[in-house]
Coordinates of C-alpha atoms in Angstrom, one line a residue:
Chain R
M247 CA -19.2 -3.2 12.3
N248 CA -22.2 -5.2 10.7
V249 CA -22.0 -4.3 7.0
P250 CA -22.1 -6.7 4.1
T251 CA -18.9 -8.3 3.4
H252 CA -18.9 -7.4 -0.3
Y253 CA -19.0 -3.6 0.5
V254 CA -15.8 -3.5 2.2
L255 CA -14.3 -5.8 -0.6
A256 CA -15.7 -3.1 -3.1
L257 CA -14.0 -0.5 -1.3
S258 CA -10.9 -2.3 -1.3
A259 CA -11.2 -3.1 -5.2
L260 CA -11.8 0.6 -5.7
M261 CA -8.8 1.5 -3.8
F262 CA -6.7 -1.0 -5.8
T263 CA -8.1 0.3 -9.1
L264 CA -7.0 3.7 -8.0
G265 CA -3.3 2.5 -7.2
V266 CA -3.3 0.9 -11.0
L267 CA -4.3 4.3 -12.4
G268 CA -1.7 6.0 -10.4
V269 CA 1.0 3.7 -11.9
L270 CA -0.3 4.0 -15.4
I271 CA -0.7 7.7 -15.2
R272 CA 1.9 9.5 -12.9
R273 CA 5.3 10.1 -14.1
N274 CA 7.1 10.8 -11.0
T275 CA 9.0 7.6 -9.8
I276 CA 8.2 8.2 -6.1
V277 CA 4.6 8.8 -6.6
I278 CA 4.3 5.6 -8.8
F279 CA 6.0 3.8 -5.7
M280 CA 3.3 5.3 -3.5
S281 CA 0.6 4.0 -5.6
V282 CA 2.2 0.7 -5.1
E283 CA 1.8 1.0 -1.4
L284 CA -2.0 2.0 -1.9
M285 CA -2.5 -1.2 -3.7
L286 CA -0.6 -3.3 -1.1
N287 CA -2.9 -1.6 1.5
S288 CA -6.0 -2.3 -0.5
A289 CA -5.1 -6.0 -0.7
N290 CA -4.3 -5.8 3.2
L291 CA -7.9 -4.7 3.6
A292 CA -9.3 -7.5 1.7
F293 CA -7.1 -9.8 3.9
I294 CA -8.7 -8.4 7.3
T295 CA -12.3 -8.3 5.7
F296 CA -11.8 -12.1 4.8
A297 CA -10.4 -12.9 8.2
R298 CA -13.3 -11.2 10.0
S299 CA -15.7 -12.8 7.5
F300 CA -14.6 -16.4 8.0
G301 CA -13.7 -15.9 11.7
E302 CA -9.8 -16.9 11.1
I303 CA -6.9 -15.1 12.5
Q304 CA -4.7 -16.5 9.6
G305 CA -5.7 -13.4 7.4
Q306 CA -4.4 -10.8 10.1
V307 CA -1.2 -12.8 10.5
F308 CA -0.7 -12.4 6.6
V309 CA -1.3 -8.8 6.7
F310 CA 1.3 -8.6 9.3
F311 CA 3.8 -10.2 7.1
V312 CA 2.7 -8.0 4.2
I313 CA 3.5 -5.2 6.1
A314 CA 6.9 -6.3 7.0
V315 CA 7.7 -7.1 3.4
A316 CA 6.4 -3.8 2.2
A317 CA 8.8 -2.1 4.6
A318 CA 11.6 -4.1 3.2
E319 CA 10.4 -3.3 -0.2
V320 CA 10.2 0.4 0.6
A321 CA 13.7 0.7 2.0
V322 CA 15.3 -1.0 -1.2
G323 CA 13.0 0.8 -3.7
L324 CA 14.1 4.1 -2.1
A325 CA 17.4 3.3 -2.2
L326 CA 17.3 2.5 -5.7
I327 CA 15.4 5.9 -6.5
V328 CA 18.2 7.8 -4.5
A329 CA 21.0 5.8 -6.6
I330 CA 19.1 6.4 -10.1
F331 CA 18.7 10.1 -8.9
R332 CA 22.5 10.4 -8.3
S333 CA 23.4 9.1 -11.8
R334 CA 20.7 10.4 -13.9
R335 CA 19.8 13.7 -12.1
S336 CA 16.1 13.0 -12.7
I337 CA 13.3 10.6 -11.3
D338 CA 10.9 11.1 -14.3
I339 CA 10.0 7.8 -15.3
D340 CA 10.7 8.9 -19.0
Q341 CA 14.2 9.8 -18.5
I342 CA 15.0 6.5 -17.2
S343 CA 15.3 4.9 -20.2
K344 CA 19.0 3.6 -20.1
L345 CA 18.0 -0.1 -20.2
R346 CA 15.7 0.3 -23.4
G347 CA 16.7 -2.2 -26.1
Chain E
M795 CA -29.7 2.6 7.0
T796 CA -28.0 1.4 10.1
T797 CA -25.3 3.3 12.0
D798 CA -22.4 0.8 11.1
L799 CA -23.3 1.4 7.4
I800 CA -23.2 5.3 7.6
I801 CA -20.0 4.9 9.5
F802 CA -18.4 2.8 7.0
L803 CA -19.7 4.8 4.0
G804 CA -18.2 7.7 5.5
L805 CA -14.7 5.9 6.1
G806 CA -14.9 4.6 2.5
F807 CA -15.5 8.1 1.1
V808 CA -12.6 9.6 2.9
A809 CA -10.3 6.5 1.8
L810 CA -11.3 7.2 -1.8
A811 CA -11.1 10.8 -1.8
T812 CA -7.6 10.8 -0.3
A813 CA -6.5 8.1 -2.6
I814 CA -7.9 10.3 -5.6
S815 CA -6.2 13.5 -4.1
M816 CA -2.9 11.4 -3.9
L817 CA -3.0 10.9 -7.6
A818 CA -4.1 14.2 -8.7
S819 CA -2.0 16.5 -6.6
R820 CA 1.0 17.8 -8.6
N821 CA 3.1 18.2 -5.5
A822 CA 4.8 15.0 -4.3
I823 CA 4.7 16.1 -0.7
Y824 CA 1.0 16.7 -0.9
S825 CA 0.6 13.1 -2.4
A826 CA 2.6 11.7 0.6
L827 CA 0.4 13.6 3.0
F828 CA -2.8 12.3 1.4
L829 CA -1.4 8.8 1.5
V830 CA -0.9 9.1 5.2
M831 CA -4.5 10.2 5.7
N832 CA -5.6 7.3 3.4
F833 CA -3.4 4.9 5.7
I834 CA -5.0 6.3 9.0
T835 CA -8.5 6.0 7.5
V836 CA -7.8 2.3 6.6
A837 CA -6.3 1.8 10.1
V838 CA -9.5 2.9 11.6
L839 CA -11.4 0.5 9.3
Y840 CA -9.3 -2.4 10.6
L841 CA -10.2 -1.2 14.1
L842 CA -13.9 -1.6 13.3
L843 CA -13.2 -5.1 11.6
N844 CA -11.9 -6.4 14.8
A845 CA -8.2 -6.1 14.0
A846 CA -6.8 -4.0 16.6
F847 CA -3.3 -5.2 16.5
I848 CA -3.0 -4.7 12.8
A849 CA -4.5 -1.2 13.2
L850 CA -1.7 -0.2 15.4
V851 CA 1.0 -1.7 13.3
Q852 CA -0.5 0.0 10.2
V853 CA -0.2 3.4 12.1
T854 CA 3.1 2.9 13.3
V855 CA 4.8 1.2 10.3
Y856 CA 2.8 2.4 7.4
A857 CA 1.8 5.9 8.4
G858 CA 4.8 6.4 10.6
A859 CA 8.1 4.8 9.4
I860 CA 7.3 4.3 5.6
M861 CA 5.9 7.4 4.9
V862 CA 8.4 9.4 6.9
L863 CA 11.0 7.5 4.8
F864 CA 9.0 8.7 1.8
L865 CA 8.9 12.3 2.9
F866 CA 12.7 12.3 3.7
V867 CA 13.5 10.9 0.1
I868 CA 11.4 13.5 -1.5
M869 CA 12.8 16.4 0.3
L870 CA 16.4 14.8 0.0
L871 CA 15.9 14.8 -3.9
G872 CA 14.0 17.8 -4.3
A873 CA 11.5 15.9 -6.2
E874 CA 8.3 17.7 -5.5
H875 CA 7.7 18.7 -9.2
V876 CA 8.9 16.5 -11.8
E877 CA 6.2 16.4 -14.2
A878 CA 7.8 18.3 -17.0
S879 CA 8.0 15.6 -19.7
P880 CA 4.8 15.5 -21.9
G881 CA 5.0 11.7 -22.1
L882 CA 2.7 9.7 -24.5
P883 CA -0.4 11.6 -25.7
W884 CA -2.7 8.6 -25.4
Q885 CA -1.4 7.3 -22.2
G886 CA -4.0 9.1 -19.9
P887 CA -7.1 7.9 -21.7
V888 CA -5.8 4.4 -22.1
A889 CA -5.0 4.2 -18.5
V890 CA -8.3 5.4 -17.5
L891 CA -10.1 2.6 -19.8
L892 CA -7.8 0.1 -18.3
G893 CA -8.8 1.0 -14.9
L894 CA -12.4 1.2 -15.8
I895 CA -12.2 -2.4 -17.3
L896 CA -10.4 -3.6 -14.0
A897 CA -13.2 -2.0 -11.9
G898 CA -15.9 -3.6 -14.1
E899 CA -14.3 -7.1 -13.5
F900 CA -14.1 -6.5 -9.7
G901 CA -17.6 -5.3 -9.8
L902 CA -18.7 -8.4 -11.7
L903 CA -16.9 -10.7 -9.1
L904 CA -18.2 -9.1 -6.3
F905 CA -21.9 -8.2 -7.2
G906 CA -22.5 -10.5 -10.2
R907 CA -23.3 -13.5 -8.4
E908 CA -24.9 -14.7 -5.1
G909 CA -22.8 -16.3 -2.7
T910 CA -21.0 -16.4 0.5
L911 CA -19.6 -12.9 -0.1
A912 CA -22.9 -11.3 0.0
Q913 CA -23.6 -12.2 3.6
D914 CA -23.0 -9.8 6.5
L915 CA -19.8 -10.0 8.4
Q916 CA -20.4 -12.3 11.2
T917 CA -20.1 -11.2 14.7
A918 CA -16.7 -11.9 15.9
V919 CA -15.7 -14.1 19.0
E920 CA -14.5 -12.5 22.1
G921 CA -10.8 -11.4 21.6
F922 CA -10.6 -11.8 17.8
G923 CA -7.7 -9.9 16.4
S924 CA -6.3 -8.8 19.8
P925 CA -2.5 -8.9 20.3
A926 CA -2.7 -12.1 22.3
S927 CA -4.7 -14.1 19.6
V928 CA -2.4 -12.7 16.7
G929 CA 0.6 -13.6 18.8
L930 CA -0.3 -16.8 19.6
E931 CA -1.1 -17.8 15.9
L932 CA 2.1 -16.1 14.7
F933 CA 4.5 -17.9 17.1
R934 CA 2.7 -21.3 17.3
N935 CA 2.0 -21.9 13.4
Y936 CA 3.9 -19.1 11.7
L937 CA 7.5 -19.1 13.5
I938 CA 9.5 -20.1 10.6
P939 CA 8.0 -17.3 8.3
F940 CA 8.4 -14.9 11.3
E941 CA 11.9 -15.7 11.5
I942 CA 12.5 -15.3 7.8
T943 CA 11.0 -12.0 8.1
S944 CA 13.6 -11.0 10.2
V945 CA 16.5 -12.2 8.0
L946 CA 14.4 -10.3 5.2
L947 CA 14.4 -6.9 6.8
L948 CA 18.2 -7.3 7.8
V949 CA 19.0 -8.0 3.9
A950 CA 16.7 -5.0 3.0
M951 CA 18.7 -2.8 5.5
V952 CA 22.2 -4.1 4.1
G953 CA 20.8 -3.6 0.5
A954 CA 19.6 -0.1 1.0
I955 CA 23.0 0.8 2.6
V956 CA 24.9 -0.5 -0.3
L957 CA 22.8 0.8 -3.0
T958 CA 23.2 4.4 -1.5
R959 CA 26.8 4.2 -0.4
R960 CA 28.9 6.5 -2.4
E961 CA 31.6 4.9 -4.6
R962 CA 34.8 5.5 -3.0
K963 CA 38.0 6.3 -5.1
E964 CA 40.0 2.9 -5.2
S965 CA 43.2 4.2 -6.6
R966 CA 45.2 3.7 -3.4

């Protein structure tokens, strides 16, 4: 695929912005979590683009690690959400205010 | 307008449309399915960017394992609709404003100056991004991080089990 590098990076940036918007707007904890995944994914796209642009394979190796860490993060995060749901009977982010000072 | 650009614009449109639909849909299951479609679209982009191995990892790990976990938890908790509480009234506009500022900064960085970024992607060398090349790099130069990742996954697994385990009565 022969398109200018900054086009692909612009797509990655827009996807990242949409992920940020999701975290800021939505109230469902699981959807917020999915928005974080979207941000990770857009960062991966930028990594792959730079790997291709500079002809270095390290970018792809980093994406591999990011995906592995994302898998671990999702497992722990969803376990936390299940634990919170058990004690509060809700995953609305506004209801989870027990730690508020 | 070249064929590559048309393909890229189509894929980019699908990726952005699915991302927006994910944010906009009220039902969390629909959000998850839109996110799956977004991941698959990005995997096709990876294929076009000479990252075949990463594209397959993306499909199996992200679109497969991670999103199945999401769907499973959504259905387990019955959390499809929890948008009941009104929240802060100014939250939406402020969030959109901050998002626009962020997008503007990205645009300034990407398009505001001439540099290496504005060049076309180079034609990749033969075998770039193949499983063999990624594996060679991984096991030659990134062996320790690779092993640490396995420990990280083990810790995450133990952590998830501990967090979701029901507390047993310890009276006896």
